[in-house]
C-alpha positions as a printed Julia matrix, in Angstrom:
213×3 Matrix{Float64}:
 101.74  100.83  107.26
 105.57  101.42  106.65
 106.17   98.37  104.87
 104.14   99.53  101.83
 107.29  100.33  100.0
 108.86   96.39  100.9
 105.43   94.83  100.02
 105.44   97.3    96.82
 109.18   96.07   95.41
 107.9    92.26   96.78
 104.72   91.57   94.95
 105.67   93.25   91.93
 109.25   90.75   91.9
 107.78   87.25   92.48
 104.56   88.84   89.46
 107.7    90.07   87.03
 109.54   87.22   88.29
 106.59   84.41   87.44
 105.75   85.68   84.47
 108.85   86.42   82.74
 111.22   84.28   83.87
 109.32   81.37   84.45
 106.39   81.93   81.22
 102.95   82.07   83.31
 100.54   84.46   82.32
 100.47   88.08   82.66
  97.07   87.57   84.37
  97.56   84.55   86.95
 100.98   86.47   88.02
  99.44   89.76   88.77
  96.41   87.95   90.56
  99.78   86.14   93.13
 101.18   89.42   93.85
  98.01   91.38   94.41
  97.47   87.66   97.08
 100.6    88.17   97.79
 100.21   91.56   99.3
  97.01   90.65  100.49
  98.76   87.87  102.63
 101.5    90.53  104.13
  99.15   93.32  104.77
  97.1    90.91  106.71
 100.44   89.24  108.16
 100.72   92.96  109.82
  97.09   93.27  110.61
  97.4    89.96  112.81
 101.33   90.8   114.39
  99.99   94.05  115.25
  96.54   93.17  116.5
  97.05   89.25  118.19
 100.44   89.73  119.25
  99.58   93.19  120.88
 103.17   95.22  119.11
 102.4    98.93  118.09
 101.72   98.87  114.73
 105.05  101.78  113.24
 106.79   99.19  115.51
 105.67   95.76  114.16
 106.06   97.53  110.21
 108.79   98.41  110.44
 110.7    95.47  111.43
 108.28   93.33  108.89
 109.2    95.82  105.83
 113.39   94.47  107.2
 112.17   91.24  106.33
 110.7    92.18  103.37
 113.79   94.17  101.81
 115.74   90.57  102.68
 113.01   89.01  101.29
 113.44   90.8    97.73
 117.24   90.47   97.78
 117.09   86.8    98.65
 114.33   85.78   95.89
 115.82   87.65   93.12
 118.74   89.9    94.5
 119.83   93.38   93.83
 119.73   93.04   90.29
 117.03   94.67   88.28
 113.6    91.96   87.23
 112.32   92.8    83.93
 109.11   93.09   83.5
 107.44   93.49   79.48
 104.06   93.26   79.13
 102.01   92.83   76.59
  98.38   93.4    75.09
  95.48   94.2    77.48
  97.35   94.39   80.34
  99.73   96.76   78.62
  97.26   98.71   78.07
  95.47   98.81   81.54
  98.28   99.56   83.27
 100.63  101.66   80.63
  98.57  102.94   77.81
  96.44  105.39   77.85
  92.39  106.86   76.79
  92.58  109.68   74.82
  95.06  112.94   76.83
  94.63  110.93   80.03
  97.63  107.85   81.44
  96.46  104.74   82.49
  98.07  105.45   85.09
  96.04  108.86   86.12
  92.77  106.51   86.03
  93.45  103.4    87.56
  94.16  106.97   90.36
  90.96  108.47   90.24
  89.1   105.64   89.95
  90.47  103.87   93.03
  90.08  107.41   94.72
  86.73  107.02   93.59
  86.21  104.12   95.47
  88.13  105.03   98.78
  85.81  107.59   98.82
  82.83  105.6    98.66
  84.21  103.08  101.25
  85.09  105.57  103.56
  81.96  108.01  103.36
  79.64  105.42  102.1
  79.91  102.32  104.24
  79.13  101.81  107.52
  83.06  100.41  107.09
  84.04  103.69  106.66
  82.31  104.64  109.78
  83.31  102.4   112.13
  87.94  103.42  110.57
  87.09  107.09  111.39
  85.54  106.08  115.33
  87.96  104.42  115.46
  90.64  106.31  115.0
  89.05  109.12  116.72
  87.57  107.49  119.96
  88.88  103.36  120.83
  86.75  102.37  123.41
  84.16  104.56  122.47
  84.18  103.05  118.83
  83.98   99.54  121.14
  81.8   100.5   124.02
  79.2   101.69  120.62
  79.87   97.52  118.95
  82.14   98.41  116.24
  84.49   94.75  116.37
  87.94   96.45  116.65
  89.83   93.67  115.49
  88.21   92.91  112.25
  87.04   96.64  110.49
  91.84   97.0   111.84
  92.94   93.45  110.48
  90.33   94.81  106.83
  92.51   98.23  106.9
  95.9    96.09  107.35
  94.91   93.42  104.07
  93.56   96.29  102.17
  96.58   98.3   102.66
  99.07   95.48  101.53
  96.99   94.34   98.76
  97.08   98.76   96.86
 100.26   98.5    97.74
 100.78   95.49   96.03
  98.23   97.15   92.91
 100.04  100.36   93.02
 103.47   97.84   92.93
 102.53   96.29   89.71
 100.68   98.75   87.44
 104.87  100.94   88.38
 106.77   97.73   87.2
 104.4    97.63   84.23
 105.81  101.39   83.06
 109.21  101.4    83.43
 109.02   98.62   81.99
 111.97   96.82   85.4
 111.54   96.47   89.25
 114.23   97.81   91.03
 114.79   95.78   94.28
 115.5    99.9    95.65
 113.35  101.26   94.45
 110.65  101.69   97.62
 113.0   103.69  100.09
 111.02  106.76  100.32
 108.01  105.71   99.36
 106.54  104.76  103.43
 107.71  108.83  104.27
 105.87  110.05  100.6
 102.84  108.29  101.51
 102.89  109.58  105.68
 103.37  113.05  103.35
 100.48  112.82  100.9
  97.62  112.44  103.31
  99.32  114.53  106.18
  99.97  117.3   103.04
  95.84  116.4   102.39
  94.89  116.79  106.15
  94.14  113.33  107.43
  95.68  113.58  111.57
  98.21  110.94  111.86
  97.0   109.66  115.23
  93.58  108.92  113.35
  89.8   109.76  113.32
  90.06  112.93  110.72
  90.86  113.05  106.79
  89.54  112.66  103.0
  90.6   110.77  100.53
  89.65  114.57   98.49
  92.27  115.38  100.88
  94.68  112.6   100.12
  94.17  112.87   96.32
  95.36  116.24   96.52
  98.4   115.67   98.68
  99.0   113.22   96.24
  98.93  115.41   93.2
 101.42  117.89   95.01
 103.86  115.39   95.81
 103.86  113.16   92.4
 102.96  115.75   89.98
């Protein structure tokens, strides 16, 4: 999904505008931002699966659409975001020597490991990536599983944008240009195959650490 960077920015801009500019509850604004990211991911899945457009081309196109949407909705200036209270603690606080971002990273990595290694949907994802025709023959619901994968990708991109906005204190519309390449690089460094069918959450975790730390 090459639109994760644009999703990252658009979802956090929507949340920041609703919360900081319009006075909406930061929790409700965050939920709307997450819903925005989920919707973008599902739309990518629908375009790919039902219009038969390769995901690389489809998400490259939607990336441009969402980047343009950010400029149309907000412009090219940074959007301030200044949460307080519990929300600030959960997104930009610290617990002992660990920052909130690190805790989110570890918790989501563990959840991702459990999802891929201990849930049948994770097995279905590996099966589809390894041999699509064999997976279909075995009864794997191809469209349902891939649509779920796109939706989850969009949701997590939005969550990452929200956490980043809280840490930095603003959202810059131009800060997403390298995010798709960084995400792909973290997976490849961690041992995931671009062709699909092979990869581990531990590998992606370590690949991300090498890139970001």
